[in-house]
Amino acid sequence: PSTKIFYPEGNDKMKKNAEFLASYIKEITGYELATATGQPGKGISLVIDQSIQNPEGYQLTVSDNGIRIAGSTDAGVFYGIQTLRKSIPATAQGMNVELPAATINDYPRFAYRGMMLDVSRHFFPVDSVKTYLDILALHNQNTFHWHLSDDQGWRIEIKKYPELTQIGSKRKETVIGHNSGTYDGKEYGGFYTQDQIRDVINYAAERHITIIPEIDMPGHQLAALATYPELGCTGGPYDVWGQWGVADDVICAGNEKSMQFLEDVLSEVIDLFPSEYIHIGGDEAGKASWPTCKLCQARMKKEGLKDVNELQSYLIHRIEVFLNGHNRKLLGWDEILEGGLAPNATVMSWRGTEGGMKAVESGHKAIMTPGEFCYFDSYQDAPDSQPEAIGGYLPLSKVYSFNPVPDTLSAEKVGLVYGVQANLFTEYIPTPEHAEMMIYPRVLALAEVAWSAPSKKNYEDFHVRALKAVEELKKSGYNPFELKNEIGNRPGADKPVEHLAVGKKVTYGLDAAYYPGYAAGGDTALVDGVRGGWTYGDKRWQGFIDKKRMDITIDLEKETELHFIGADFMQVCGPEVFMPADFYIR
Ligand code: ACM
Ligand code: ZN
């Protein structure tokens, strides 16, 4: 308890670091350590050391002279403090803490390490957003991507358009389950005032986290259109969307009033958020109303745009000019590549890493957040054992295996891979506790992907640490997924199983060709002994589209005694994956 924490005199940010460290130690041990300026004696000293190269790197030294955490910036020192914090067992209340003598030189692999939270599908109050930021800070994540607007609710106060939050922040009711057609009949809403947002920005900044706000356009605009129907192509009426999935939700790209609206909103967003980047979405714009809209068609004619993709690109280019004119950079989901990428844009690659690769090959920066590895809204264990989720299957091991820099990327372009992010879309995540369960422990894997050199990664070692971390997190009051109870992938999906059809010839007769996008390895997929996993996204399920009747023959070559005969089918209604209506074996 008599240990002191020293920081350099006159450096407020280092003083803040010292106070953070004192508060962490108090939480873990109960001891209230004093902070002090000046030359360290025995104790913990936080120092700025310009010889440390990486601006977020640190050196942590434990010796019999005490503990020294050095970085060339206060951010680096903050990450060293997080390491020290995690080195003290959460059971240390009132106990002596002993640390082994060590010198750790540590620095991040990527400059951008982020997490996204969707507060539109479900609203997360300020306190829970702060908890989310605490989670980021604990794992050296430096960016919070705040998805503030979508079809299901507008969540940020805009002074010039007060109706956005009076009308656009509320939906009449919410669909039950996977678009069952049944609704809960309960009004749902919420939004942040600008004062609350400023408070959250400061809270994040103290923890060396930049908040990148997202205003999604030109699609995902239904909450705004429900408020101001004249901004859409048809004039509405529109409703704040009470179900999941993409609606006809584009703003009119031919209407100058709509462009003015977007720029006005962004003006207030820029005034609030100091981030270098502003995220403008750009994803999943259905554009269904654009081809028949007079204003959109007139714009396309006037500007010589050959299709609706080019019209979207026109809108994004204009928004980029606007942002650049206000000293900000444009960030968007990978659809902003379609119809031509805006000249200074950075791409957030979510539909695989291909979009990011494309951006990087043409000299743009990219942030990798592919659905397959980075969507924490998908199931982390056997779906039957978990609360309802959006789908997919993303266990801890898969997150950990992600390499954001594809091998095929040329060496001189590697530096353009700015970093990595995980996303939490919240259609099926109604509460902060549920969000924690989806984040933990997967964020531990993400943090290591973002921070550590690939040569240092080892899943077996990580798994042991993750099990320990889950116990510590529970003691700290978090609600992590119980990793020790993990069931894992569907039996047979990771290792082949034996059966009589393995290696036999399959003939696809009578209109039975599988869809090339769901080939699952081709003609031998059904007889390779490897079963499909919990998601068709694992590319192990063969898919068939628009079939009325199909015959598939598996030739066992000789008369064979059978004990069991069957086949596996998958049904996931949301993305329209269905069982066959009938199935015959003969
Ligand atoms: C996204 O998942 N629509 C970016
Ligand atoms: Zn239009």
Coordinates of C-alpha atoms and ligand atoms in Angstrom, one line a residue:
P1 CA 0.0 0.0 0.0
S2 CA 2.9 2.4 0.5
T3 CA 4.0 2.0 -3.2
K4 CA 4.0 5.2 -5.1
I5 CA 3.3 5.8 -8.8
F6 CA 5.5 8.5 -10.3
Y7 CA 4.8 10.4 -13.5
P8 CA 6.7 13.3 -15.3
E9 CA 5.9 16.7 -13.9
G10 CA 3.7 19.0 -16.0
N11 CA 2.4 16.1 -18.2
D12 CA -1.3 16.0 -17.7
K13 CA -1.8 12.9 -19.9
M14 CA 0.8 11.0 -17.9
K15 CA -0.8 12.2 -14.7
K16 CA -4.1 10.7 -16.1
N17 CA -2.2 7.5 -16.9
A18 CA -0.9 7.4 -13.3
E19 CA -4.5 7.9 -12.0
F20 CA -5.8 5.0 -14.2
L21 CA -3.1 2.7 -12.9
A22 CA -3.9 3.7 -9.3
S23 CA -7.6 3.0 -9.9
Y24 CA -6.9 -0.4 -11.5
I25 CA -4.7 -1.4 -8.6
K26 CA -7.3 -0.3 -6.1
E27 CA -10.0 -2.3 -7.9
I28 CA -7.8 -5.4 -7.9
T29 CA -6.0 -5.2 -4.6
G30 CA -8.0 -2.7 -2.5
Y31 CA -4.8 -0.7 -2.0
E32 CA -4.9 3.1 -2.6
L33 CA -1.5 4.0 -4.1
A34 CA -0.5 7.6 -4.1
T35 CA 0.6 9.3 -7.4
A36 CA 3.5 11.7 -7.4
T37 CA 5.7 13.7 -9.8
G38 CA 9.4 13.8 -9.9
Q39 CA 12.3 11.3 -9.9
P40 CA 11.1 7.8 -9.1
G41 CA 12.4 6.2 -6.0
K42 CA 11.3 2.6 -5.3
G43 CA 7.9 2.2 -6.8
I44 CA 6.2 2.3 -10.2
S45 CA 7.5 4.9 -12.6
L46 CA 5.8 6.0 -15.8
V47 CA 8.2 7.7 -18.1
I48 CA 8.4 9.1 -21.6
D49 CA 11.3 7.6 -23.5
Q50 CA 11.9 8.8 -27.0
S51 CA 14.1 5.8 -27.8
I52 CA 11.0 3.6 -28.1
Q53 CA 10.3 3.6 -31.8
N54 CA 6.6 2.6 -32.2
P55 CA 4.4 5.5 -31.0
E56 CA 2.1 2.9 -29.3
G57 CA 4.9 0.6 -28.1
Y58 CA 6.1 0.3 -24.5
Q59 CA 8.8 -1.2 -22.4
L60 CA 7.8 -2.7 -19.1
T61 CA 10.6 -3.6 -16.6
V62 CA 10.1 -5.3 -13.3
S63 CA 13.2 -5.4 -11.2
D64 CA 14.1 -5.2 -7.5
N65 CA 14.2 -1.4 -8.0
G66 CA 10.5 -1.4 -8.8
I67 CA 8.5 -1.2 -12.0
R68 CA 9.2 1.1 -14.9
I69 CA 6.8 1.6 -17.8
A70 CA 8.2 3.6 -20.7
G71 CA 6.8 4.7 -24.0
S72 CA 7.6 7.4 -26.5
T73 CA 4.0 8.6 -26.0
D74 CA 1.4 8.5 -23.3
A75 CA -0.5 6.0 -25.4
G76 CA 2.4 3.6 -25.3
V77 CA 2.6 4.0 -21.5
F78 CA -1.1 3.4 -21.3
Y79 CA -0.7 0.0 -23.1
G80 CA 2.1 -0.9 -20.8
I81 CA -0.2 -0.1 -17.9
Q82 CA -2.8 -2.4 -19.3
T83 CA -0.2 -5.2 -19.4
L84 CA 0.7 -4.6 -15.8
R85 CA -3.0 -4.5 -14.8
K86 CA -3.6 -7.9 -16.5
S87 CA -0.5 -9.3 -14.7
I88 CA -2.1 -8.8 -11.3
P89 CA -4.5 -11.6 -10.5
A90 CA -8.1 -10.4 -10.0
T91 CA -8.0 -12.4 -6.7
A92 CA -5.4 -10.0 -5.2
Q93 CA -7.7 -8.2 -2.8
G94 CA -5.6 -7.3 0.2
M95 CA -2.9 -9.7 -0.7
N96 CA 0.8 -9.2 -1.5
V97 CA 1.4 -9.0 -5.2
E98 CA 4.5 -10.5 -6.5
L99 CA 5.6 -10.1 -10.1
P100 CA 8.5 -11.9 -11.7
A101 CA 11.5 -9.8 -12.8
A102 CA 11.2 -9.2 -16.5
T103 CA 11.7 -6.8 -19.3
I104 CA 8.9 -6.7 -21.9
N105 CA 9.4 -4.8 -25.2
D106 CA 6.0 -4.7 -26.9
Y107 CA 4.4 -2.9 -29.8
P108 CA 1.3 -3.4 -32.1
R109 CA 1.3 -5.0 -35.5
F110 CA -1.4 -2.7 -36.7
A111 CA -2.0 1.0 -36.2
Y112 CA -5.8 0.6 -36.4
R113 CA -7.4 -1.8 -33.9
G114 CA -11.1 -1.4 -33.6
M115 CA -14.5 -2.6 -32.6
M116 CA -17.9 -1.5 -34.0
L117 CA -21.1 -1.3 -32.0
D118 CA -24.5 -1.0 -33.8
V119 CA -26.8 1.1 -31.5
S120 CA -29.6 1.3 -34.0
R121 CA -31.0 -2.3 -34.0
H122 CA -30.8 -2.1 -30.2
F123 CA -30.0 1.0 -28.2
F124 CA -27.1 1.0 -25.7
P125 CA -27.3 3.6 -23.0
V126 CA -24.3 5.8 -22.3
D127 CA -23.1 3.8 -19.3
S128 CA -23.0 0.6 -21.4
V129 CA -21.1 2.3 -24.2
K130 CA -18.6 3.4 -21.6
T131 CA -18.3 -0.3 -20.5
Y132 CA -17.7 -1.2 -24.1
L133 CA -14.9 1.4 -24.2
D134 CA -13.5 -0.1 -21.0
I135 CA -13.3 -3.4 -22.8
L136 CA -11.5 -1.9 -25.7
A137 CA -9.0 -0.1 -23.5
L138 CA -8.3 -3.3 -21.5
H139 CA -7.3 -5.0 -24.8
N140 CA -5.3 -2.2 -26.4
Q141 CA -8.0 -1.4 -29.0
N142 CA -7.6 2.2 -30.1
T143 CA -10.8 2.8 -32.2
F144 CA -14.5 2.6 -31.5
H145 CA -16.7 2.6 -34.6
W146 CA -20.1 3.9 -33.5
H147 CA -22.9 2.8 -35.9
L148 CA -25.3 5.6 -35.1
S149 CA -28.0 5.4 -37.8
D150 CA -29.8 2.6 -39.6
D151 CA -33.3 1.6 -40.7
Q152 CA -34.3 0.6 -37.2
G153 CA -33.6 3.9 -35.5
W154 CA -31.7 7.2 -35.7
R155 CA -29.6 7.6 -32.6
I156 CA -27.8 10.9 -32.7
E157 CA -29.3 14.3 -31.9
I158 CA -29.0 16.7 -34.9
K159 CA -29.9 20.2 -33.8
K160 CA -30.9 21.3 -37.3
Y161 CA -33.3 18.3 -37.7
P162 CA -34.9 17.8 -34.2
E163 CA -37.6 15.5 -35.7
L164 CA -34.9 12.9 -36.5
T165 CA -34.7 11.9 -32.9
Q166 CA -38.4 12.8 -32.1
I167 CA -39.6 10.5 -34.9
G168 CA -36.7 8.6 -36.4
S169 CA -35.4 7.2 -33.1
K170 CA -38.5 5.2 -32.4
R171 CA -40.0 2.1 -34.0
K172 CA -43.6 1.0 -33.4
E173 CA -42.6 -2.6 -32.6
T174 CA -39.9 -5.2 -33.3
V175 CA -40.2 -8.5 -35.1
I176 CA -39.8 -11.6 -33.1
G177 CA -37.0 -14.0 -34.1
H178 CA -35.8 -14.4 -37.7
N179 CA -38.5 -12.2 -39.4
S180 CA -41.2 -14.5 -38.2
G181 CA -44.0 -12.1 -39.3
T182 CA -44.9 -11.8 -35.7
Y183 CA -44.2 -8.5 -33.8
D184 CA -43.8 -7.8 -30.1
G185 CA -46.2 -4.8 -30.2
K186 CA -43.8 -2.7 -28.0
E187 CA -42.6 0.7 -29.0
Y188 CA -38.8 0.8 -28.9
G189 CA -36.4 3.8 -29.1
G190 CA -33.5 5.8 -27.7
F191 CA -30.9 8.3 -28.8
Y192 CA -27.9 10.2 -27.5
T193 CA -27.9 14.0 -27.0
Q194 CA -25.0 15.9 -28.3
D195 CA -23.9 16.5 -24.7
Q196 CA -23.9 12.8 -24.0
I197 CA -21.9 12.2 -27.1
R198 CA -19.3 14.8 -26.1
D199 CA -19.1 13.0 -22.7
V200 CA -18.5 9.6 -24.4
I201 CA -15.9 11.1 -26.8
N202 CA -14.0 12.5 -23.8
Y203 CA -14.3 9.2 -21.9
A204 CA -12.8 7.4 -25.0
A205 CA -10.0 10.0 -25.5
E206 CA -8.8 9.5 -21.9
R207 CA -8.4 5.9 -22.8
H208 CA -6.6 6.6 -26.0
I209 CA -9.6 5.5 -28.1
T210 CA -10.7 7.5 -31.2
I211 CA -14.4 7.3 -31.9
I212 CA -15.3 7.1 -35.6
P213 CA -19.0 7.9 -36.1
E214 CA -20.9 6.2 -38.9
I215 CA -23.9 7.8 -40.6
D216 CA -24.9 5.1 -43.1
M217 CA -25.8 6.3 -46.6
P218 CA -27.3 6.2 -49.2
G219 CA -29.0 3.0 -48.0
H220 CA -29.9 2.1 -44.4
Q221 CA -31.7 5.5 -44.3
L222 CA -35.2 4.4 -43.4
A223 CA -35.3 6.1 -40.0
A224 CA -34.4 9.4 -41.7
L225 CA -36.9 8.8 -44.5
A226 CA -39.7 8.0 -42.0
T227 CA -39.0 11.4 -40.5
Y228 CA -38.6 13.3 -43.8
P229 CA -40.3 11.3 -46.5
E230 CA -39.6 14.0 -49.1
L231 CA -35.9 12.9 -49.0
G232 CA -36.8 9.6 -50.6
C233 CA -37.5 8.9 -54.3
T234 CA -41.1 8.0 -53.8
G235 CA -42.0 10.4 -51.1
G236 CA -43.1 7.6 -48.9
P237 CA -44.8 6.9 -46.6
Y238 CA -41.9 5.2 -44.8
D239 CA -41.8 3.6 -41.3
V240 CA -38.9 3.1 -39.0
W241 CA -38.2 -0.5 -39.8
G242 CA -39.3 -3.0 -37.1
Q243 CA -37.7 -6.1 -38.7
W244 CA -34.2 -7.2 -39.7
G245 CA -32.7 -7.1 -43.1
V246 CA -32.5 -4.7 -45.9
A247 CA -35.5 -2.6 -46.8
D248 CA -36.1 -0.3 -49.8
D249 CA -34.2 2.3 -47.8
V250 CA -32.2 4.6 -50.1
I251 CA -32.3 8.3 -50.0
C252 CA -32.9 10.0 -53.3
A253 CA -29.5 10.6 -55.0
G254 CA -31.0 13.0 -57.5
N255 CA -32.5 15.4 -55.1
E256 CA -30.3 18.3 -54.0
K257 CA -32.4 18.6 -50.8
S258 CA -31.3 15.1 -49.9
M259 CA -27.7 16.0 -50.5
Q260 CA -28.1 19.1 -48.4
F261 CA -29.6 16.9 -45.6
L262 CA -26.6 14.6 -45.6
E263 CA -24.1 17.4 -45.6
D264 CA -26.0 19.2 -42.8
V265 CA -26.0 16.1 -40.7
L266 CA -22.3 15.5 -41.4
S267 CA -21.5 19.1 -40.4
E268 CA -22.9 18.5 -36.9
V269 CA -21.1 15.1 -36.8
I270 CA -17.8 16.8 -37.7
D271 CA -18.3 19.5 -35.1
L272 CA -18.9 16.8 -32.4
F273 CA -16.3 14.2 -33.3
P274 CA -12.6 15.1 -33.6
S275 CA -11.7 11.8 -35.5
E276 CA -9.7 12.0 -38.7
Y277 CA -12.2 9.6 -40.3
I278 CA -15.9 9.9 -40.8
H279 CA -17.6 6.6 -41.7
I280 CA -20.4 7.1 -44.3
G281 CA -21.5 3.5 -44.6
G282 CA -22.2 2.8 -48.2
D283 CA -23.2 -0.9 -47.7
E284 CA -26.2 -2.8 -49.0
A285 CA -27.9 0.1 -50.7
G286 CA -30.7 -1.7 -52.6
K287 CA -31.2 1.3 -54.9
A288 CA -34.6 -0.2 -55.8
S289 CA -36.3 3.2 -56.3
W290 CA -33.5 4.8 -58.3
P291 CA -34.1 3.4 -61.7
T292 CA -37.7 4.7 -61.8
C293 CA -37.1 8.0 -60.0
K294 CA -37.3 11.1 -62.2
L295 CA -34.7 13.0 -60.2
C296 CA -32.3 10.1 -60.0
Q297 CA -32.6 9.5 -63.7
A298 CA -32.1 13.2 -64.5
R299 CA -29.0 13.2 -62.3
M300 CA -27.6 10.1 -64.1
K301 CA -28.3 11.7 -67.5
K302 CA -26.7 15.0 -66.6
E303 CA -23.6 13.5 -65.0
G304 CA -23.2 10.8 -67.6
L305 CA -23.6 7.9 -65.1
K306 CA -24.3 4.6 -66.8
D307 CA -25.9 2.7 -64.0
V308 CA -27.1 3.0 -60.4
N309 CA -23.7 1.9 -59.0
E310 CA -22.2 4.9 -60.7
L311 CA -25.0 7.0 -59.2
Q312 CA -24.0 5.7 -55.7
S313 CA -20.4 6.4 -56.5
Y314 CA -21.4 10.0 -57.6
L315 CA -23.0 10.5 -54.2
I316 CA -20.0 9.1 -52.2
H317 CA -17.6 11.2 -54.3
R318 CA -19.5 14.4 -53.4
I319 CA -19.6 13.5 -49.8
E320 CA -15.9 12.8 -49.9
V321 CA -15.3 16.3 -51.4
F322 CA -17.4 17.7 -48.6
L323 CA -15.5 15.8 -45.8
N324 CA -12.1 16.6 -47.3
G325 CA -13.1 20.3 -47.4
H326 CA -13.6 20.0 -43.7
N327 CA -10.3 18.3 -43.2
R328 CA -11.8 14.9 -42.7
K329 CA -11.3 11.6 -44.5
L330 CA -13.9 9.3 -45.8
L331 CA -14.2 5.7 -44.6
G332 CA -16.9 3.4 -46.0
W333 CA -17.8 -0.3 -46.3
D334 CA -16.4 -2.1 -49.4
E335 CA -19.4 -1.3 -51.6
I336 CA -17.9 2.1 -52.0
L337 CA -15.6 0.4 -54.5
E338 CA -18.6 -0.2 -56.8
G339 CA -18.9 2.4 -59.6
G340 CA -15.5 3.8 -58.8
L341 CA -13.8 4.5 -55.5
A342 CA -13.6 8.1 -54.2
P343 CA -10.0 9.3 -54.6
N344 CA -9.0 9.6 -50.9
A345 CA -11.2 7.0 -49.4
T346 CA -10.3 4.2 -47.0
V347 CA -12.2 1.0 -47.4
M348 CA -13.6 -1.2 -44.6
S349 CA -13.6 -4.7 -46.1
W350 CA -16.5 -6.8 -44.7
R351 CA -17.5 -9.0 -47.6
G352 CA -14.3 -11.0 -47.3
T353 CA -10.9 -9.3 -47.6
E354 CA -11.2 -9.0 -51.4
G355 CA -12.5 -5.4 -51.3
G356 CA -9.7 -4.4 -49.0
M357 CA -7.2 -6.1 -51.3
K358 CA -8.6 -4.2 -54.2
A359 CA -8.4 -0.9 -52.4
V360 CA -4.9 -1.6 -51.3
E361 CA -3.8 -2.6 -54.8
S362 CA -4.9 0.8 -56.0
G363 CA -3.1 2.7 -53.3
H364 CA -5.9 3.2 -50.8
K365 CA -5.8 2.1 -47.1
A366 CA -8.0 -0.7 -46.0
I367 CA -9.3 -2.0 -42.7
M368 CA -10.1 -5.7 -42.6
T369 CA -13.3 -6.9 -41.0
P370 CA -14.5 -9.8 -43.0
G371 CA -17.7 -11.5 -41.9
E372 CA -16.1 -14.9 -41.8
F373 CA -13.7 -13.9 -39.0
C374 CA -14.8 -10.6 -37.5
Y375 CA -18.6 -10.6 -37.0
F376 CA -19.2 -11.2 -33.3
D377 CA -22.9 -11.2 -33.8
S378 CA -22.6 -14.8 -35.2
Y379 CA -22.8 -17.9 -33.0
Q380 CA -19.7 -18.7 -31.1
D381 CA -20.7 -22.2 -30.3
A382 CA -23.2 -24.9 -31.3
P383 CA -26.3 -22.8 -32.2
D384 CA -28.7 -25.0 -30.1
S385 CA -26.6 -24.3 -27.0
Q386 CA -26.7 -20.5 -27.5
P387 CA -29.2 -17.6 -27.3
E388 CA -30.6 -16.9 -30.8
A389 CA -28.1 -15.1 -33.0
I390 CA -28.1 -13.9 -36.5
G391 CA -26.5 -17.1 -37.9
G392 CA -23.0 -18.2 -38.9
Y393 CA -20.5 -19.9 -36.6
L394 CA -17.5 -18.0 -35.4
P395 CA -15.7 -19.9 -32.6
L396 CA -12.8 -18.4 -30.7
S397 CA -10.3 -20.5 -32.7
K398 CA -11.5 -19.1 -36.0
V399 CA -11.2 -15.4 -34.8
Y400 CA -7.7 -16.3 -33.6
S401 CA -6.7 -17.8 -37.0
F402 CA -7.5 -14.6 -38.9
N403 CA -4.6 -13.1 -40.8
P404 CA -5.6 -9.6 -42.0
V405 CA -2.8 -9.5 -44.5
P406 CA -3.5 -12.0 -47.3
D407 CA -0.4 -13.9 -48.5
T408 CA -1.1 -12.8 -52.1
L409 CA -0.6 -9.1 -51.2
S410 CA 2.6 -7.6 -52.6
A411 CA 5.2 -6.5 -50.1
E412 CA 5.0 -2.8 -50.9
K413 CA 1.2 -2.8 -50.3
V414 CA 1.3 -4.5 -46.9
G415 CA 1.6 -1.2 -45.1
L416 CA -1.7 -0.1 -46.6
V417 CA -3.5 -2.7 -44.5
Y418 CA -4.3 -0.2 -41.8
G419 CA -5.7 -2.7 -39.4
V420 CA -8.5 -4.9 -38.2
Q421 CA -11.9 -4.6 -36.5
A422 CA -14.6 -6.7 -35.2
N423 CA -18.3 -5.8 -35.6
L424 CA -21.2 -6.2 -33.3
F425 CA -24.4 -5.8 -35.2
T426 CA -27.2 -6.0 -32.6
E427 CA -30.4 -7.4 -34.2
Y428 CA -30.3 -10.3 -31.8
I429 CA -28.4 -8.6 -29.0
P430 CA -30.9 -6.7 -26.9
T431 CA -28.9 -5.9 -23.8
P432 CA -25.4 -4.9 -22.7
E433 CA -25.0 -8.2 -20.8
H434 CA -25.7 -10.1 -24.0
A435 CA -23.3 -7.9 -25.9
E436 CA -20.6 -8.8 -23.3
M437 CA -21.2 -12.5 -23.9
M438 CA -20.8 -12.1 -27.6
I439 CA -17.6 -10.0 -27.2
Y440 CA -15.9 -12.1 -24.6
P441 CA -13.8 -14.0 -25.1
R442 CA -13.6 -13.4 -28.8
V443 CA -12.2 -9.9 -28.4
L444 CA -9.2 -11.5 -26.7
A445 CA -8.5 -13.3 -30.0
L446 CA -9.1 -10.2 -32.1
A447 CA -6.8 -8.1 -29.8
E448 CA -4.0 -10.6 -30.4
V449 CA -4.7 -10.7 -34.2
A450 CA -4.4 -6.9 -34.2
W451 CA -1.5 -6.5 -31.9
S452 CA 0.8 -9.6 -32.1
A453 CA 3.2 -10.7 -34.8
P454 CA 1.9 -13.8 -36.5
S455 CA 5.1 -15.7 -35.5
K456 CA 4.2 -15.2 -31.8
K457 CA 0.7 -16.7 -32.1
N458 CA -0.1 -20.1 -30.9
Y459 CA -3.7 -21.2 -30.4
E460 CA -3.1 -23.8 -27.7
D461 CA -1.2 -21.4 -25.6
F462 CA -3.8 -18.7 -26.2
H463 CA -6.7 -21.0 -25.3
V464 CA -5.1 -21.7 -21.9
R465 CA -4.8 -17.9 -21.3
A466 CA -8.3 -17.2 -22.6
L467 CA -9.8 -19.8 -20.1
K468 CA -7.9 -17.9 -17.3
A469 CA -9.0 -14.5 -18.6
V470 CA -12.7 -15.6 -18.6
E471 CA -12.4 -16.4 -14.9
E472 CA -10.8 -13.1 -14.2
L473 CA -13.4 -11.2 -16.3
K474 CA -16.2 -12.8 -14.3
K475 CA -14.6 -11.7 -11.1
S476 CA -14.4 -8.1 -12.6
G477 CA -18.2 -8.2 -13.1
Y478 CA -18.3 -9.0 -16.9
N479 CA -20.5 -11.6 -18.4
P480 CA -18.3 -13.6 -20.8
F481 CA -19.3 -16.8 -22.7
E482 CA -18.3 -19.8 -20.6
L483 CA -15.4 -21.0 -22.7
K484 CA -14.7 -24.0 -20.6
N485 CA -18.1 -25.4 -21.7
E486 CA -17.5 -24.9 -25.4
I487 CA -19.0 -27.7 -27.4
G488 CA -17.2 -26.9 -30.7
N489 CA -18.1 -27.6 -34.3
R490 CA -20.6 -30.1 -35.5
P491 CA -19.2 -33.7 -35.1
G492 CA -17.5 -34.7 -38.4
A493 CA -17.0 -31.1 -39.6
D494 CA -13.4 -30.8 -38.6
K495 CA -12.3 -34.4 -39.0
P496 CA -13.6 -36.8 -41.6
V497 CA -16.0 -39.6 -40.5
E498 CA -16.1 -43.1 -41.8
H499 CA -19.1 -44.4 -43.7
L500 CA -19.8 -46.7 -46.6
A501 CA -20.2 -44.0 -49.2
V502 CA -16.8 -42.5 -48.5
G503 CA -14.8 -42.3 -51.8
K504 CA -17.6 -43.7 -53.9
K505 CA -18.8 -42.2 -57.2
V506 CA -21.5 -39.5 -57.1
T507 CA -23.6 -38.8 -60.2
Y508 CA -25.7 -35.7 -60.3
G509 CA -28.6 -36.5 -62.7
L510 CA -31.8 -34.8 -63.7
D511 CA -31.2 -31.1 -63.2
A512 CA -29.2 -31.7 -60.1
A513 CA -26.2 -29.5 -60.6
Y514 CA -25.1 -27.8 -57.4
Y515 CA -24.8 -24.0 -57.4
P516 CA -21.1 -23.0 -58.1
G517 CA -21.1 -20.6 -55.2
Y518 CA -22.0 -23.5 -52.9
A519 CA -20.0 -26.3 -54.5
A520 CA -18.5 -27.4 -51.1
G521 CA -15.5 -28.9 -53.0
G522 CA -17.3 -30.3 -56.0
D523 CA -18.4 -33.7 -57.1
T524 CA -16.8 -35.5 -54.2
A525 CA -18.3 -33.2 -51.5
L526 CA -21.0 -35.7 -50.4
V527 CA -18.6 -38.6 -50.1
D528 CA -15.4 -37.1 -48.7
G529 CA -16.4 -38.0 -45.1
V530 CA -16.3 -34.4 -44.0
R531 CA -19.7 -33.2 -42.8
G532 CA -21.0 -29.7 -42.9
G533 CA -20.4 -27.5 -39.9
W534 CA -22.8 -25.2 -38.0
T535 CA -22.9 -22.7 -40.9
Y536 CA -23.1 -23.0 -44.6
G537 CA -20.5 -20.2 -44.6
D538 CA -17.9 -22.9 -43.9
K539 CA -18.1 -23.9 -47.6
R540 CA -18.8 -27.5 -46.6
W541 CA -22.5 -27.5 -47.5
Q542 CA -23.5 -28.1 -51.1
G543 CA -26.3 -25.7 -52.2
F544 CA -28.9 -26.0 -54.9
I545 CA -31.0 -23.1 -56.2
D546 CA -34.3 -23.2 -58.1
K547 CA -34.6 -27.0 -58.3
K548 CA -37.9 -28.7 -58.7
R549 CA -36.7 -32.3 -58.7
M550 CA -33.2 -33.7 -58.7
D551 CA -31.6 -37.2 -58.6
I552 CA -28.3 -37.8 -57.0
T553 CA -26.9 -41.3 -57.2
I554 CA -24.1 -42.7 -55.0
D555 CA -22.8 -45.9 -56.4
L556 CA -21.6 -48.3 -53.7
E557 CA -20.3 -50.5 -56.5
K558 CA -21.4 -53.8 -55.0
E559 CA -24.3 -55.2 -53.0
T560 CA -23.7 -53.8 -49.5
E561 CA -25.4 -54.4 -46.2
L562 CA -26.7 -51.1 -44.7
H563 CA -27.3 -50.4 -41.1
F564 CA -28.2 -46.8 -41.4
I565 CA -28.9 -44.4 -44.3
G566 CA -29.5 -40.7 -44.2
A567 CA -28.4 -37.3 -45.3
D568 CA -28.0 -34.0 -43.6
F569 CA -29.9 -30.9 -44.7
M570 CA -29.7 -27.3 -43.4
Q571 CA -32.4 -24.7 -43.0
V572 CA -31.8 -21.1 -42.1
C573 CA -34.8 -19.0 -43.1
G574 CA -33.3 -15.5 -42.8
P575 CA -30.9 -15.9 -45.7
E576 CA -33.4 -18.2 -47.5
V577 CA -31.7 -21.5 -47.0
F578 CA -34.4 -24.2 -47.0
M579 CA -34.8 -27.9 -46.6
P580 CA -36.1 -29.9 -49.6
A581 CA -39.9 -30.3 -49.5
D582 CA -39.5 -34.1 -49.9
F583 CA -36.6 -36.5 -49.9
Y584 CA -36.6 -40.1 -51.0
I585 CA -33.9 -42.8 -50.7
R586 CA -34.2 -45.7 -53.0
Ligands
ACM1 C1 -22.5 -4.8 -43.1 O1 -22.4 -5.8 -42.4 N1 -23.6 -4.5 -43.7 C2 -21.4 -3.8 -43.2
ZN2 ZN -34.4 9.4 -56.5

